[in-house]
Tab-separated table of C-alpha atoms (C1' of nucleotides) in Angstrom:
chain	number	residue	atom	x	y	z
Y	1	MET	CA	-0.270	-0.067	-0.108
Y	2	PRO	CA	1.307	3.243	-0.697
Y	3	LYS	CA	2.202	5.982	2.016
Y	4	ARG	CA	-1.098	7.689	2.949
Y	5	ARG	CA	-1.128	11.229	2.048
Y	6	ILE	CA	-2.223	13.237	4.597
Y	7	LEU	CA	-1.340	16.587	4.030
Y	8	PRO	CA	-4.796	17.662	2.203
Y	9	TYR	CA	-7.048	16.174	5.374
Y	10	VAL	CA	-4.345	18.677	7.523
Y	11	LEU	CA	-5.072	21.383	5.658
Y	12	LEU	CA	-9.036	20.866	5.571
Y	13	GLY	CA	-9.080	20.237	9.208
Y	14	LEU	CA	-6.950	23.756	9.861
Y	15	ILE	CA	-9.176	25.239	7.365
Y	16	ASN	CA	-12.085	23.928	9.104
Y	17	ASN	CA	-10.995	24.778	12.454
Y	18	LYS	CA	-10.378	28.656	12.046
Y	19	GLY	CA	-13.460	29.012	9.010
Y	20	SER	CA	-11.134	30.636	6.892
Y	21	LEU	CA	-7.519	30.665	5.744
Y	22	SER	CA	-5.165	31.994	3.104
Y	23	GLY	CA	-2.171	29.741	2.203
Y	24	TYR	CA	0.145	32.209	4.074
Y	25	GLN	CA	-2.204	31.920	7.408
Y	26	ILE	CA	-1.762	27.905	6.880
Y	27	SER	CA	2.311	28.184	6.724
Y	28	GLN	CA	1.980	30.103	9.673
Y	29	GLU	CA	0.062	27.587	11.697
Y	30	PHE	CA	2.783	25.267	11.096
Y	31	LYS	CA	4.403	27.497	14.062
Y	32	ASN	CA	1.733	26.788	16.415
Y	33	GLU	CA	0.713	23.474	18.088
Y	34	ILE	CA	-0.515	21.955	15.062
Y	35	GLY	CA	3.381	21.894	13.984
Y	36	GLU	CA	4.531	19.247	16.790
Y	37	PHE	CA	2.160	16.634	14.767
Y	38	TRP	CA	2.816	18.105	11.221
Y	39	HIS	CA	4.508	20.623	9.017
Y	40	ALA	CA	4.131	21.497	5.395
Y	41	SER	CA	6.263	24.225	3.389
Y	42	HIS	CA	4.437	26.777	1.486
Y	43	SER	CA	5.823	25.313	-1.813
Y	44	GLN	CA	3.269	22.369	-0.645
Y	45	ILE	CA	0.715	24.608	0.928
Y	46	TYR	CA	-0.330	26.521	-2.120
Y	47	PRO	CA	-0.172	23.301	-4.935
Y	48	GLU	CA	-2.156	21.539	-2.470
Y	49	LEU	CA	-4.947	23.903	-1.841
Y	50	ALA	CA	-5.296	24.586	-5.631
Y	51	ARG	CA	-5.763	20.475	-6.516
Y	52	MET	CA	-8.582	20.568	-3.243
Y	53	LYS	CA	-10.483	23.445	-5.431
Y	54	ASP	CA	-10.148	21.299	-8.809
Y	55	ASP	CA	-11.624	18.511	-6.070
Y	56	GLY	CA	-14.309	20.860	-4.953
Y	57	TRP	CA	-13.130	20.418	-1.127
Y	58	VAL	CA	-12.703	24.236	-0.814
Y	59	ASP	CA	-13.747	27.347	-2.192
Y	60	ASP	CA	-11.664	30.062	-2.382
Y	61	GLU	CA	-12.220	33.933	-1.691
Y	62	ASP	CA	-9.795	36.533	-2.975
Y	63	ASP	CA	-9.978	40.243	-1.018
Y	64	GLY	CA	-6.999	41.201	-3.355
Y	65	LYS	CA	-4.478	40.832	-1.214
Y	66	SER	CA	-4.866	37.112	-0.126
Y	67	THR	CA	-6.727	34.165	-1.077
Y	68	TYR	CA	-9.022	32.827	1.582
Y	69	TYR	CA	-9.848	29.279	1.577
Y	70	LEU	CA	-13.180	27.691	2.956
Y	71	VAL	CA	-14.319	24.061	3.179
Y	72	THR	CA	-17.186	23.279	1.289
Y	73	ASP	CA	-20.003	20.738	1.992
Y	74	LYS	CA	-18.009	18.019	-0.059
Y	75	GLY	CA	-14.863	18.950	1.526
Y	76	LEU	CA	-16.201	18.750	5.361
Y	77	LYS	CA	-17.428	14.898	4.595
Y	78	VAL	CA	-14.324	14.010	2.878
Y	79	LEU	CA	-12.504	15.602	6.255
Y	80	ARG	CA	-15.253	13.591	8.758
Y	81	SER	CA	-14.795	10.424	7.068
Y	82	TRP	CA	-11.049	10.763	7.201
Y	83	MET	CA	-11.189	11.024	11.067
Y	84	ALA	CA	-13.673	8.555	11.412
Y	85	GLU	CA	-11.223	5.633	9.796
Y	86	PRO	CA	-9.828	3.335	12.047
Y	87	LEU	CA	-6.503	4.844	13.716
Y	88	LYS	CA	-3.253	3.305	12.602
Y	89	ASP	CA	-0.181	2.964	14.806
Y	90	ASN	CA	1.036	6.119	14.807
Y	91	GLU	CA	0.111	8.464	17.750
Y	92	GLU	CA	0.640	11.378	15.064
Y	93	SER	CA	-2.861	10.753	13.193
Y	94	PHE	CA	-4.695	10.515	17.181
Y	95	SER	CA	-3.146	13.964	18.160
Y	96	LEU	CA	-3.903	15.508	14.486
Y	97	LYS	CA	-7.462	14.133	14.516
Y	98	LEU	CA	-8.003	15.607	18.122
Y	99	TYR	CA	-6.904	18.723	17.318
Y	100	PHE	CA	-9.698	18.988	14.490
Y	101	ILE	CA	-12.813	18.433	16.807
Y	102	ARG	CA	-13.949	21.901	17.625
Y	103	ASP	CA	-16.896	20.885	19.669
Y	104	GLU	CA	-16.591	19.317	23.146
Y	105	HIS	CA	-19.436	16.857	23.014
Y	106	ASP	CA	-18.447	15.670	19.216
Y	107	PRO	CA	-19.076	11.755	19.650
Y	108	LEU	CA	-16.043	11.413	17.804
Y	109	MET	CA	-13.682	12.287	20.601
Y	110	LYS	CA	-14.879	8.896	22.421
Y	111	THR	CA	-13.775	6.843	19.526
Y	112	LEU	CA	-10.325	8.129	19.190
Y	113	ILE	CA	-9.726	7.804	22.815
Y	114	GLU	CA	-10.488	4.414	23.211
Y	115	GLN	CA	-8.818	3.318	19.842
Y	116	GLU	CA	-5.840	5.124	21.162
Y	117	LEU	CA	-6.154	3.561	24.295
Y	118	GLN	CA	-6.259	0.228	22.584
Y	119	ILE	CA	-3.128	0.699	20.407
Y	120	ASN	CA	-1.558	2.347	23.836
Y	121	ARG	CA	-2.330	-0.988	25.717
Y	122	ASP	CA	-0.932	-3.413	23.248
Y	123	LYS	CA	2.041	-1.528	22.957
Y	124	TYR	CA	2.635	-1.144	26.590
Y	125	SER	CA	2.477	-4.988	27.094
Y	126	HIS	CA	4.492	-4.963	23.665
Y	127	LEU	CA	7.384	-3.593	25.403
Y	128	GLU	CA	7.125	-4.890	29.122
Y	129	ASP	CA	7.655	-8.335	27.473
Y	130	ARG	CA	10.336	-6.874	25.488
Y	131	LEU	CA	12.047	-5.451	28.792
Y	132	LYS	CA	11.385	-9.141	30.255
Y	133	THR	CA	12.943	-11.140	27.169
Y	134	VAL	CA	16.106	-8.466	26.439
Y	135	PHE	CA	17.307	-7.490	29.910
Y	136	VAL	CA	17.446	-10.844	31.400
Y	137	ASP	CA	20.192	-9.941	33.815
Y	138	ASP	CA	22.514	-7.273	35.156
Y	139	GLU	CA	25.083	-7.671	32.645
Y	140	GLN	CA	23.026	-7.315	29.440
Y	141	ILE	CA	21.834	-4.069	31.285
Y	142	ARG	CA	25.775	-2.763	31.705
Y	143	ASN	CA	26.505	-3.425	28.687
Y	144	ASN	CA	23.342	-2.157	26.816
Y	145	PHE	CA	22.565	0.665	29.155
Y	146	GLY	CA	21.181	3.444	26.200
Y	147	HIS	CA	19.230	0.673	25.106
Y	148	TYR	CA	17.729	-0.312	28.669
Y	149	LEU	CA	17.330	3.464	29.425
Y	150	ILE	CA	15.304	4.015	26.253
Y	151	LEU	CA	13.191	0.862	26.675
Y	152	THR	CA	12.337	2.221	30.280
Y	153	ARG	CA	11.633	5.757	29.256
Y	154	ALA	CA	9.267	4.143	26.439
Y	155	ILE	CA	7.461	2.500	28.825
Y	156	GLU	CA	7.139	5.045	31.347
Y	157	ARG	CA	6.217	7.191	28.340
Y	158	GLU	CA	3.179	4.460	27.428
Y	159	ARG	CA	1.969	4.566	31.551
Y	160	ASN	CA	1.957	8.250	31.124
Y	161	HIS	CA	0.079	8.422	28.009
Y	162	ILE	CA	-2.562	5.892	29.111
Y	163	SER	CA	-3.213	7.419	32.407
Y	164	TRP	CA	-4.000	10.653	30.357
Y	165	LEU	CA	-6.707	8.378	27.889
Y	166	GLU	CA	-7.833	6.927	30.664
Y	167	ASP	CA	-8.443	9.809	32.787
Y	168	LYS	CA	-10.000	11.796	29.929
Y	169	LEU	CA	-12.673	9.044	29.001
V	1	MET	CA	20.952	23.720	4.708
V	2	PRO	CA	20.036	20.250	3.730
V	3	LYS	CA	18.370	18.337	5.859
V	4	ARG	CA	20.667	16.244	7.481
V	5	ARG	CA	21.255	12.198	6.549
V	6	ILE	CA	21.593	10.301	9.873
V	7	LEU	CA	20.978	7.188	8.297
V	8	PRO	CA	24.815	6.172	7.782
V	9	TYR	CA	25.323	7.058	11.553
V	10	VAL	CA	22.476	4.811	12.383
V	11	LEU	CA	23.717	2.064	10.602
V	12	LEU	CA	26.924	2.287	12.323
V	13	GLY	CA	25.315	2.659	16.084
V	14	LEU	CA	23.646	-0.320	14.823
V	15	ILE	CA	26.451	-2.663	13.952
V	16	ASN	CA	28.806	-0.866	16.809
V	17	ASN	CA	26.249	-2.087	19.751
V	18	LYS	CA	26.188	-5.598	18.167
V	19	GLY	CA	29.483	-5.870	17.026
V	20	SER	CA	28.759	-7.082	13.508
V	21	LEU	CA	25.540	-7.039	11.633
V	22	SER	CA	24.382	-8.379	7.913
V	23	GLY	CA	22.144	-6.426	6.171
V	24	TYR	CA	19.536	-8.412	6.711
V	25	GLN	CA	19.702	-7.896	10.221
V	26	ILE	CA	19.936	-4.666	10.349
V	27	SER	CA	16.734	-4.362	8.482
V	28	GLN	CA	15.115	-6.472	11.340
V	29	GLU	CA	16.619	-4.860	14.124
V	30	PHE	CA	14.447	-2.213	12.512
V	31	LYS	CA	11.107	-4.128	13.978
V	32	ASN	CA	12.749	-3.974	17.617
V	33	GLU	CA	12.811	-0.658	19.648
V	34	ILE	CA	15.152	1.368	17.276
V	35	GLY	CA	12.330	1.234	15.327
V	36	GLU	CA	10.753	3.869	17.618
V	37	PHE	CA	12.972	6.319	16.656
V	38	TRP	CA	13.952	5.478	12.849
V	39	HIS	CA	12.935	3.163	9.737
V	40	ALA	CA	15.033	2.101	7.050
V	41	SER	CA	14.289	-0.198	4.509
V	42	HIS	CA	16.325	-2.803	3.111
V	43	SER	CA	16.626	-0.629	-0.442
V	44	GLN	CA	17.861	1.816	1.490
V	45	ILE	CA	20.301	-0.105	3.624
V	46	TYR	CA	22.369	-2.240	1.001
V	47	PRO	CA	23.676	0.709	-0.804
V	48	GLU	CA	24.219	2.378	2.696
V	49	LEU	CA	26.684	-0.218	3.779
V	50	ALA	CA	28.316	-0.430	0.191
V	51	ARG	CA	28.934	3.522	0.449
V	52	MET	CA	30.329	3.347	4.042
V	53	LYS	CA	32.670	0.383	3.194
V	54	ASP	CA	33.719	2.637	-0.146
V	55	ASP	CA	34.591	5.213	2.859
V	56	GLY	CA	35.926	3.118	5.449
V	57	TRP	CA	33.818	3.281	8.091
V	58	VAL	CA	33.212	-0.256	8.034
V	59	ASP	CA	34.529	-3.655	6.912
V	60	ASP	CA	33.040	-6.652	5.679
V	61	GLU	CA	33.029	-10.217	6.028
V	62	ASP	CA	32.000	-12.654	3.943
V	63	ASP	CA	30.518	-15.842	5.257
V	64	GLY	CA	29.106	-17.437	2.216
V	65	LYS	CA	25.797	-17.029	3.453
V	66	SER	CA	25.916	-13.284	4.702
V	67	THR	CA	28.346	-10.075	4.508
V	68	TYR	CA	28.882	-8.976	7.842
V	69	TYR	CA	29.796	-5.316	8.547
V	70	LEU	CA	32.296	-4.476	11.162
V	71	VAL	CA	32.306	-0.544	12.222
V	72	THR	CA	36.252	0.591	11.354
V	73	ASP	CA	38.391	2.669	13.919
V	74	LYS	CA	37.704	5.724	11.452
V	75	GLY	CA	33.806	4.680	11.627
V	76	LEU	CA	34.239	4.373	15.375
V	77	LYS	CA	35.391	8.238	15.553
V	78	VAL	CA	32.566	9.581	12.702
V	79	LEU	CA	29.907	7.579	14.975
V	80	ARG	CA	31.552	9.326	18.436
V	81	SER	CA	31.883	12.609	16.607
V	82	TRP	CA	27.781	12.408	15.695
V	83	MET	CA	27.135	11.733	19.225
V	84	ALA	CA	28.909	14.249	20.634
V	85	GLU	CA	26.942	17.147	18.313
V	86	PRO	CA	24.990	19.208	20.196
V	87	LEU	CA	21.316	18.015	20.014
V	88	LYS	CA	18.620	19.949	17.930
V	89	ASP	CA	15.011	20.263	19.024
V	90	ASN	CA	14.231	17.020	17.871
V	91	GLU	CA	13.286	14.124	20.594
V	92	GLU	CA	14.553	11.401	17.806
V	93	SER	CA	18.212	12.004	17.663
V	94	PHE	CA	18.285	11.813	21.491
V	95	SER	CA	16.654	8.590	21.917
V	96	LEU	CA	18.859	7.477	19.034
V	97	LYS	CA	22.571	8.530	20.887
V	98	LEU	CA	21.368	7.301	23.794
V	99	TYR	CA	20.046	3.896	22.319
V	100	PHE	CA	24.096	3.963	20.936
V	101	ILE	CA	25.208	3.884	24.546
V	102	ARG	CA	26.582	0.832	25.349
V	103	ASP	CA	28.683	1.667	28.801
V	104	GLU	CA	26.821	2.476	31.612
V	105	HIS	CA	29.655	5.613	32.232
V	106	ASP	CA	30.085	6.697	29.231
V	107	PRO	CA	30.324	10.648	30.188
V	108	LEU	CA	28.317	11.487	27.050
V	109	MET	CA	25.459	10.312	28.705
V	110	LYS	CA	25.430	13.138	31.370
V	111	THR	CA	25.895	15.824	28.459
V	112	LEU	CA	23.216	14.060	26.322
V	113	ILE	CA	20.916	14.392	29.253
V	114	GLU	CA	21.215	17.681	30.206
V	115	GLN	CA	21.226	18.705	26.765
V	116	GLU	CA	17.798	16.939	26.046
V	117	LEU	CA	16.367	18.821	29.439
V	118	GLN	CA	17.148	21.965	28.440
V	119	ILE	CA	15.581	21.519	25.195
V	120	ASN	CA	12.520	20.357	27.007
V	121	ARG	CA	12.366	23.303	29.682
V	122	ASP	CA	12.547	25.392	26.632
V	123	LYS	CA	9.557	23.797	25.163
V	124	TYR	CA	7.550	23.201	28.525
V	125	SER	CA	7.501	26.715	29.366
V	126	HIS	CA	6.741	27.745	25.651
V	127	LEU	CA	3.502	25.450	25.774
V	128	GLU	CA	2.590	26.668	29.010
V	129	ASP	CA	2.915	30.518	28.037
V	130	ARG	CA	0.717	29.301	24.799
V	131	LEU	CA	-1.798	27.901	27.077
V	132	LYS	CA	-2.286	30.842	28.850
V	133	THR	CA	-2.245	32.775	25.968
V	134	VAL	CA	-4.720	30.859	23.578
V	135	PHE	CA	-7.013	29.941	25.921
V	136	VAL	CA	-8.096	32.820	27.955
V	137	ASP	CA	-11.484	31.893	28.855
V	138	ASP	CA	-14.112	28.612	28.429
V	139	GLU	CA	-15.584	29.613	25.825
V	140	GLN	CA	-12.217	29.371	23.983
V	141	ILE	CA	-11.783	26.040	25.236
V	142	ARG	CA	-15.323	24.891	24.620
V	143	ASN	CA	-14.618	26.122	21.162
V	144	ASN	CA	-11.529	24.272	20.190
V	145	PHE	CA	-11.412	21.665	22.467
V	146	GLY	CA	-9.226	19.053	20.527
V	147	HIS	CA	-6.963	21.916	20.579
V	148	TYR	CA	-7.056	22.327	24.455
V	149	LEU	CA	-6.760	18.886	25.071
V	150	ILE	CA	-3.555	18.259	22.682
V	151	LEU	CA	-2.204	20.798	24.221
V	152	THR	CA	-2.774	20.168	27.801
V	153	ARG	CA	-1.553	16.579	27.146
V	154	ALA	CA	1.874	18.079	25.576
V	155	ILE	CA	2.257	20.071	28.396
V	156	GLU	CA	1.881	17.057	30.553
V	157	ARG	CA	3.963	14.405	28.183
V	158	GLU	CA	7.025	17.221	28.747
V	159	ARG	CA	6.569	17.236	32.407
V	160	ASN	CA	6.965	13.740	32.582
V	161	HIS	CA	9.460	13.872	30.315
V	162	ILE	CA	11.473	16.375	32.474
V	163	SER	CA	11.095	14.425	35.338
V	164	TRP	CA	12.655	11.229	34.013
V	165	LEU	CA	15.572	13.295	32.662
V	166	GLU	CA	15.910	14.917	36.042
V	167	ASP	CA	15.639	11.494	37.848
V	168	LYS	CA	18.529	10.027	35.551
V	169	LEU	CA	20.922	13.004	36.068
C	1	DC	C1'	7.993	-30.025	-1.889
C	2	DA	C1'	5.775	-25.771	-1.079
C	3	DG	C1'	5.518	-22.106	1.478
C	4	DG	C1'	7.958	-18.952	4.309
C	5	DA	C1'	12.051	-17.036	6.172
C	6	DC	C1'	16.568	-15.682	4.817
C	7	DA	C1'	19.142	-12.658	1.762
C	8	DT	C1'	20.834	-9.430	-1.535
C	9	DG	C1'	19.654	-5.756	-5.065
C	10	DT	C1'	17.870	-2.205	-8.685
C	11	DA	C1'	14.298	0.906	-10.555
C	12	DA	C1'	10.492	4.129	-10.169
C	13	DA	C1'	7.434	6.925	-7.913
C	14	DC	C1'	6.942	9.808	-4.079
C	15	DC	C1'	6.375	13.189	-1.126
C	16	DG	C1'	8.593	16.821	1.356
C	17	DT	C1'	12.783	20.399	1.155
C	18	DT	C1'	15.585	24.088	-0.555
C	19	DA	C1'	16.395	27.525	-3.925
C	20	DC	C1'	14.620	30.424	-7.055
C	21	DA	C1'	11.691	34.376	-8.059
C	22	DT	C1'	8.642	38.400	-7.746
C	23	DG	C1'	5.796	41.564	-5.996
C	24	DA	C1'	3.413	44.588	-2.408
C	25	DT	C1'	2.809	46.343	2.272
C	26	DT	C1'	4.479	47.983	6.684
C	27	DA	C1'	6.809	49.325	10.379
C	28	DA	C1'	11.716	51.548	11.974
F	1	DT	C1'	14.029	53.966	2.613
F	2	DT	C1'	15.256	50.214	3.700
F	3	DA	C1'	14.720	45.731	5.902
F	4	DA	C1'	11.331	42.662	7.693
F	5	DT	C1'	6.820	40.845	6.734
F	6	DC	C1'	3.314	39.574	4.107
F	7	DA	C1'	1.848	36.270	-0.255
F	8	DT	C1'	2.733	33.754	-3.842
F	9	DG	C1'	4.318	30.340	-7.103
F	10	DT	C1'	7.568	27.330	-9.645
F	11	DA	C1'	11.987	24.237	-10.375
F	12	DA	C1'	15.774	21.320	-8.714
F	13	DC	C1'	16.998	18.649	-5.584
F	14	DG	C1'	17.683	14.264	-2.289
F	15	DG	C1'	15.522	10.884	0.574
F	16	DT	C1'	12.299	7.367	1.307
F	17	DT	C1'	9.110	3.993	-0.050
F	18	DT	C1'	7.277	0.534	-3.123
F	19	DA	C1'	7.769	-2.606	-6.695
F	20	DC	C1'	10.647	-5.179	-9.605
F	21	DA	C1'	13.887	-9.259	-9.347
F	22	DT	C1'	16.230	-13.095	-8.086
F	23	DG	C1'	17.760	-17.246	-5.617
F	24	DT	C1'	18.746	-19.877	-1.405
F	25	DC	C1'	17.620	-22.227	2.774
F	26	DC	C1'	14.772	-24.617	5.862
F	27	DT	C1'	10.260	-26.908	8.035
F	28	DG	C1'	6.050	-29.272	8.062
DNA sequence: CAGGACATGTAAACCGTTACATGATTAA
DNA sequence: TTAATCATGTAACGGTTTACATGTCCTG
């Protein structure tokens, strides 16, 4: 399977979050929190917006200074359908999709958190197994100390993430 | 500046950790913990190993079945020099470099943790500032609930990471 | 003896960054 | 008035993935 292009969904989500945005404004958005999970340079953004307009996902309004884009009904459907797709293994998708939820009571939120919880519980138990099988004795730890550290760190990170997710449910 | 190629350093670090590895074994390694931070497919690994051999970073030994690679003195210097470079903003480099530290008492460990701590304290205070400026009232939170969640989650993640780093020092 | 794992290699496609360009507006 | 920011666009380059290829070895 080809690597899933998610840039168009990110753009849809950003525009939808703010109501309307210009290409330049989108490029500025990536300096904020969204930039923790995704980034795109202006040379990607402008052509992508043009393609999205061709596909009828967005409309544009030009005020003479900038071209502002708005999500169409079709675009909103595309966005929601992407957001409703089951999460894959990567945490970025979870964060991105969560970021694009505006309404406190959107039912998608619970689904997302439950999916992420499942993924992370599996990962957690996998990491614990690895710790037990790879580091059977102290010598293993002493001779691969960095590996030991990042593994225990990963376990602690998962634990922290899981308890946050449980708390939000 | 061109995007820094770190694949050769990752290969050096992996081979150095295990003593010797074949291309195939390296591709399998990415299924383990290292895969959390970096991945490469075999179509990248084999040509890269050939280049590294040309550059004298590794030697190879063929047992008829597989070609095993070993880090040369020159390769070890290259690896250590990369590991000693100041960390940039991304956590992957920290994890990778830590992973490549075998000896519990390697002085590089303290330096790495201190650098990572500095980076994360800065990030933490930046995120706290963002929270204060973006979410000034409850209405902001209600209307951008996903954004609010991922921001508070990011803050909690940093807090957890920072206290782990402090603990290890 | 067939299917899966081992083992290595190259070519094409894809996606993203950097660099190259241009011009308007605004603040020092 | 000049440097920075706003604003948009395209071309070249580079790194990674996917697909195409091939052959061996081992296990059920």
